[in-house]
Tab-separated table of C-alpha atoms in Angstrom:
chain	number	residue	atom	x	y	z
A	1	MET	CA	105.810	99.995	115.753
A	2	LEU	CA	105.313	102.335	112.802
A	3	LEU	CA	106.841	99.806	110.425
A	4	LEU	CA	104.618	97.020	111.748
A	5	ALA	CA	101.559	99.204	111.329
A	6	LEU	CA	102.475	99.944	107.718
A	7	LEU	CA	103.125	96.306	106.937
A	8	ALA	CA	99.676	95.442	108.277
A	9	LEU	CA	98.100	97.602	105.565
A	10	PRO	CA	97.211	96.209	102.117
A	11	ALA	CA	100.595	95.667	100.484
A	12	CYS	CA	99.669	96.410	96.908
A	13	ALA	CA	97.251	98.644	95.032
A	14	THR	CA	97.363	96.525	91.877
A	15	LYS	CA	94.085	96.251	89.978
A	16	PRO	CA	93.267	93.283	87.713
A	17	PRO	CA	94.396	93.489	84.073
A	18	THR	CA	92.015	95.173	81.682
A	19	GLN	CA	90.070	93.652	78.797
A	20	THR	CA	89.446	96.368	76.225
A	21	GLY	CA	89.173	94.332	73.037
A	22	PHE	CA	92.614	95.377	71.789
A	23	LEU	CA	93.874	91.797	72.136
A	24	ALA	CA	92.449	88.952	70.073
A	25	ASN	CA	90.995	85.853	71.777
A	26	GLN	CA	91.170	87.458	75.206
A	27	ALA	CA	88.945	84.692	76.625
A	28	GLY	CA	91.881	82.309	76.139
A	29	MET	CA	94.338	84.334	78.206
A	30	GLU	CA	96.105	82.470	81.008
A	31	LYS	CA	96.485	84.130	84.392
A	32	VAL	CA	100.058	84.017	85.680
A	33	SER	CA	100.349	82.679	89.226
A	34	GLY	CA	103.105	83.400	91.701
A	35	THR	CA	103.747	86.999	90.721
A	36	VAL	CA	104.482	89.244	93.691
A	37	ARG	CA	103.603	92.720	92.421
A	38	ALA	CA	102.117	92.647	88.924
A	39	GLN	CA	98.955	90.890	87.809
A	40	ILE	CA	99.439	89.316	84.377
A	41	GLU	CA	97.312	87.475	81.855
A	42	ARG	CA	98.961	86.223	78.675
A	43	GLN	CA	98.955	83.811	75.744
A	44	ARG	CA	101.476	82.931	73.032
A	45	ASP	CA	102.128	80.685	70.043
A	46	LEU	CA	105.720	79.536	70.567
A	47	ASP	CA	105.966	77.942	67.138
A	48	ALA	CA	105.090	81.262	65.516
A	49	LEU	CA	107.419	83.187	67.826
A	50	ARG	CA	110.384	80.944	66.986
A	51	GLY	CA	110.240	82.274	63.447
A	52	VAL	CA	110.416	85.919	64.514
A	53	GLN	CA	113.817	87.518	63.987
A	54	LYS	CA	112.963	91.111	63.111
A	55	VAL	CA	110.504	93.346	64.938
A	56	THR	CA	109.028	96.757	64.250
A	57	LEU	CA	107.956	98.703	67.320
A	58	LEU	CA	104.840	100.768	66.762
A	59	PRO	CA	104.504	103.852	68.984
A	60	ALA	CA	102.711	103.242	72.279
A	61	LYS	CA	99.323	104.883	72.580
A	62	LEU	CA	96.484	105.466	74.998
A	63	GLN	CA	93.605	103.072	74.494
A	64	GLU	CA	90.486	104.901	73.403
A	65	GLY	CA	87.997	104.761	76.259
A	66	GLY	CA	90.710	103.670	78.695
A	67	ASP	CA	90.657	104.406	82.410
A	68	ILE	CA	92.654	107.646	82.261
A	69	PRO	CA	91.631	110.285	84.852
A	70	ASP	CA	90.892	113.731	83.419
A	71	THR	CA	93.104	115.188	86.144
A	72	ILE	CA	96.220	113.719	84.514
A	73	THR	CA	97.557	116.351	82.144
A	74	PRO	CA	98.417	115.746	78.479
A	75	GLU	CA	102.071	116.418	79.309
A	76	SER	CA	102.055	113.699	81.975
A	77	ARG	CA	100.386	111.255	79.615
A	78	LEU	CA	103.142	111.889	77.082
A	79	LEU	CA	105.703	111.316	79.813
A	80	VAL	CA	104.436	107.772	80.390
A	81	LEU	CA	104.006	107.046	76.677
A	82	GLY	CA	107.558	108.189	76.009
A	83	GLU	CA	108.933	106.018	78.800
A	84	LEU	CA	106.983	103.020	77.521
A	85	ASP	CA	108.451	103.510	74.025
A	86	ARG	CA	111.921	103.882	75.520
A	87	GLN	CA	111.754	100.790	77.703
A	88	LEU	CA	110.228	98.607	75.005
A	89	CYS	CA	113.027	99.629	72.678
A	90	PHE	CA	115.696	98.864	75.273
A	91	HIS	CA	114.307	95.436	76.197
A	92	MET	CA	113.134	94.296	72.767
A	93	SER	CA	116.514	95.135	71.231
A	94	ARG	CA	118.080	92.518	73.526
A	95	ARG	CA	115.739	89.895	72.066
A	96	PHE	CA	115.238	90.791	68.394
A	97	GLU	CA	116.639	92.865	65.560
A	98	LEU	CA	114.666	96.104	65.536
A	99	VAL	CA	113.796	97.434	62.095
A	100	GLY	CA	111.677	100.205	60.621
A	101	PRO	CA	108.067	99.882	59.462
A	102	GLU	CA	109.211	99.601	55.840
A	103	GLU	CA	110.498	96.046	56.511
A	104	PRO	CA	107.741	93.712	55.204
A	105	ALA	CA	109.106	90.559	56.851
A	106	ALA	CA	109.115	91.995	60.365
A	107	ALA	CA	106.681	91.236	63.152
A	108	ARG	CA	104.846	94.188	64.696
A	109	VAL	CA	104.674	95.006	68.395
A	110	GLN	CA	102.075	97.418	69.736
A	111	ALA	CA	101.399	98.413	73.343
A	112	VAL	CA	98.473	100.456	74.616
A	113	ILE	CA	98.029	102.038	78.020
A	114	THR	CA	94.591	101.084	79.259
A	115	ARG	CA	94.687	102.501	82.781
A	116	LEU	CA	96.636	105.202	84.614
A	117	GLN	CA	96.358	105.556	88.378
A	118	GLU	CA	97.447	108.948	89.617
A	119	THR	CA	100.288	109.384	92.117
A	120	ASN	CA	99.658	111.933	94.866
A	121	ALA	CA	102.690	114.178	95.333
A	122	THR	CA	101.801	115.202	98.906
A	123	ALA	CA	101.399	111.591	100.021
A	124	SER	CA	104.658	110.681	98.266
A	125	ALA	CA	106.563	113.437	100.051
A	126	ALA	CA	105.119	112.337	103.384
A	127	SER	CA	106.059	108.737	102.606
A	128	ALA	CA	109.642	109.787	101.870
A	129	ALA	CA	109.793	111.581	105.221
A	130	VAL	CA	108.493	108.501	107.045
A	131	SER	CA	110.968	106.269	105.181
A	132	ARG	CA	113.882	108.278	106.568
A	133	LEU	CA	112.799	107.251	110.073
A	134	LEU	CA	112.873	103.555	109.249
A	135	PRO	CA	115.889	101.245	108.845
A	136	GLY	CA	116.294	100.361	105.180
A	137	GLY	CA	113.896	100.237	102.277
A	138	SER	CA	111.128	102.593	101.269
A	139	VAL	CA	107.543	102.687	102.508
A	140	ARG	CA	104.406	104.312	101.147
A	141	LEU	CA	101.396	105.623	102.964
A	142	PRO	CA	98.174	103.820	101.995
A	143	VAL	CA	96.841	106.773	100.002
A	144	GLY	CA	97.750	108.344	96.688
A	145	ARG	CA	99.567	105.349	95.254
A	146	GLY	CA	99.584	105.186	91.465
A	147	GLY	CA	99.650	102.397	88.941
A	148	LEU	CA	99.723	101.340	85.310
A	149	SER	CA	97.841	98.842	83.124
A	150	ILE	CA	98.969	97.882	79.630
A	151	GLU	CA	97.824	95.539	76.885
A	152	ALA	CA	100.370	94.522	74.251
A	153	ARG	CA	100.555	92.170	71.307
A	154	LEU	CA	103.016	90.827	68.778
A	155	ASP	CA	101.624	90.178	65.310
A	156	THR	CA	103.607	88.184	62.782
A	157	ALA	CA	104.366	89.653	59.365
A	158	ASP	CA	101.182	88.097	57.979
A	159	GLY	CA	99.047	89.793	60.644
A	160	ARG	CA	98.434	86.882	63.038
A	161	GLN	CA	98.620	87.567	66.787
A	162	ALA	CA	101.421	85.365	68.110
A	163	ALA	CA	101.621	86.759	71.641
A	164	ALA	CA	99.475	88.896	73.894
A	165	MET	CA	99.803	90.217	77.414
A	166	ALA	CA	97.509	92.174	79.715
A	167	TRP	CA	99.629	93.573	82.534
A	168	SER	CA	98.793	95.643	85.596
A	169	ARG	CA	100.767	96.917	88.572
A	170	GLY	CA	100.044	99.327	91.387
A	171	ALA	CA	102.439	100.777	93.934
A	172	GLY	CA	102.809	98.790	97.123
A	173	VAL	CA	103.260	99.932	100.710
A	174	VAL	CA	106.870	98.752	100.828
A	175	MET	CA	109.832	99.103	98.457
A	176	ASP	CA	108.056	101.363	95.940
A	177	GLN	CA	109.359	104.936	95.931
A	178	GLY	CA	106.826	107.725	95.627
A	179	SER	CA	107.157	110.624	93.203
A	180	LEU	CA	106.301	114.295	92.933
A	181	SER	CA	105.008	113.569	89.426
A	182	GLU	CA	101.328	112.701	89.079
A	183	VAL	CA	102.366	109.736	86.910
A	184	GLY	CA	105.523	108.827	88.810
A	185	ASP	CA	104.454	105.267	89.632
A	186	ALA	CA	103.166	104.588	86.121
A	187	HIS	CA	106.388	105.998	84.651
A	188	ARG	CA	108.533	103.706	86.789
A	189	PHE	CA	106.470	100.598	86.076
A	190	ALA	CA	106.874	100.962	82.293
A	191	ALA	CA	110.298	99.330	82.614
A	192	ASN	CA	108.883	96.380	84.555
A	193	PHE	CA	106.252	95.776	81.900
A	194	ALA	CA	108.743	96.005	79.023
A	195	ASP	CA	111.032	93.481	80.697
A	196	ASP	CA	108.165	91.040	81.344
A	197	PHE	CA	106.788	91.341	77.813
A	198	ALA	CA	110.143	90.987	76.017
A	199	ASP	CA	111.026	87.902	78.061
A	200	PHE	CA	107.640	86.344	77.286
A	201	LEU	CA	108.318	86.498	73.551
A	202	VAL	CA	111.208	84.033	73.747
A	203	GLU	CA	111.643	80.629	75.358
A	204	ALA	CA	112.899	80.475	78.931
A	205	GLY	CA	116.677	80.421	79.100
A	206	THR	CA	117.209	82.164	75.765
A	207	PRO	CA	120.353	84.318	76.169
A	208	LYS	CA	119.980	88.016	75.592
A	209	ARG	CA	121.647	89.666	72.627
A	210	ALA	CA	124.404	92.196	73.129
A	211	VAL	CA	123.348	95.830	72.897
A	212	PRO	CA	123.361	96.521	69.132
A	213	ASP	CA	125.992	98.813	67.638
A	214	PRO	CA	124.809	101.232	66.457
A	215	ASP	CA	122.130	101.289	69.122
A	216	PRO	CA	118.639	101.539	67.550
A	217	CYS	CA	117.429	103.112	70.810
A	218	GLN	CA	119.981	105.926	70.978
A	219	LYS	CA	117.263	108.492	70.239
A	220	PHE	CA	116.001	107.821	73.759
A	221	GLY	CA	119.319	108.653	75.404
A	222	ALA	CA	121.459	106.529	77.701
A	223	ARG	CA	120.104	103.125	78.684
A	224	LEU	CA	121.167	103.719	82.283
A	225	ASP	CA	120.596	107.232	83.603
A	226	ILE	CA	122.918	107.114	86.612
A	227	GLY	CA	122.446	110.784	87.514
A	228	ARG	CA	118.669	110.493	87.698
A	229	ILE	CA	118.857	107.280	89.727
A	230	ALA	CA	121.299	108.873	92.162
A	231	ALA	CA	119.080	111.925	92.565
A	232	GLY	CA	116.122	109.699	93.340
A	233	ARG	CA	118.044	107.904	96.056
A	234	VAL	CA	119.101	111.164	97.663
A	235	ILE	CA	115.590	112.593	97.915
A	236	GLY	CA	113.830	109.246	98.372
A	237	LEU	CA	111.513	109.838	95.402
A	238	HIS	CA	111.329	108.565	91.833
A	239	VAL	CA	112.475	111.197	89.333
A	240	PRO	CA	110.900	110.618	85.886
A	241	ARG	CA	113.111	110.991	82.846
A	242	PRO	CA	111.808	113.624	80.395
A	243	SER	CA	110.110	112.208	77.327
A	244	ASN	CA	111.494	112.588	73.803
A	245	SER	CA	108.100	111.633	72.404
A	246	ASN	CA	106.539	115.029	71.944
A	247	GLU	CA	104.918	114.300	68.614
A	248	LYS	CA	102.371	111.738	69.790
A	249	ASP	CA	98.820	112.619	68.922
A	250	ASN	CA	97.121	110.721	71.754
């Protein structure tokens, strides 16, 4: 009965993608249909993208004037920014050769966080307790669920926007672990965004590259943090990975 009651609640707290002016020609964005959890608007020039081989990743930042609650601490903001940098590096490196900003022939990728929805630790802990009473999966109470909105673009070496995406996801009632971190949901969703964005930059069916050797993302640590994932499963809560991006000036 408890499970049925939870399933009757709104399944997802996802808000529509933002429009901050960071992306060019935002009026021409196409809304993606059929997505289950994220809301996505996007546009791309496939002819321009076919010529992209090398990419420079610019550090993620908070959009000036974005929907960022004052209650979210600077340390927590850095936590999400660091995870966004990490996940973009991991996923983009399977699609392109990543190079430094000194490479003039490289395209540039920039992502900005436009909205952070705070995760309530008390509600998350209560959700984890309820989940232990239910067979399989994870459920969330309909309060204190966080979320993340991002706008990102790829500009070719000559400065033309070849791809753009406005992406938003909020935690759902089912299958989304809570967190004791105030940005736990946003932190977890950074990986989902990075995967969606990297895949959008290539044609469907394009095989992924092998992980480069040496790995250009090694500064972020292991690509798969098995210990952290295992800990999260034991306690029923998402455990954010500490950020290595402590020098951001956002």
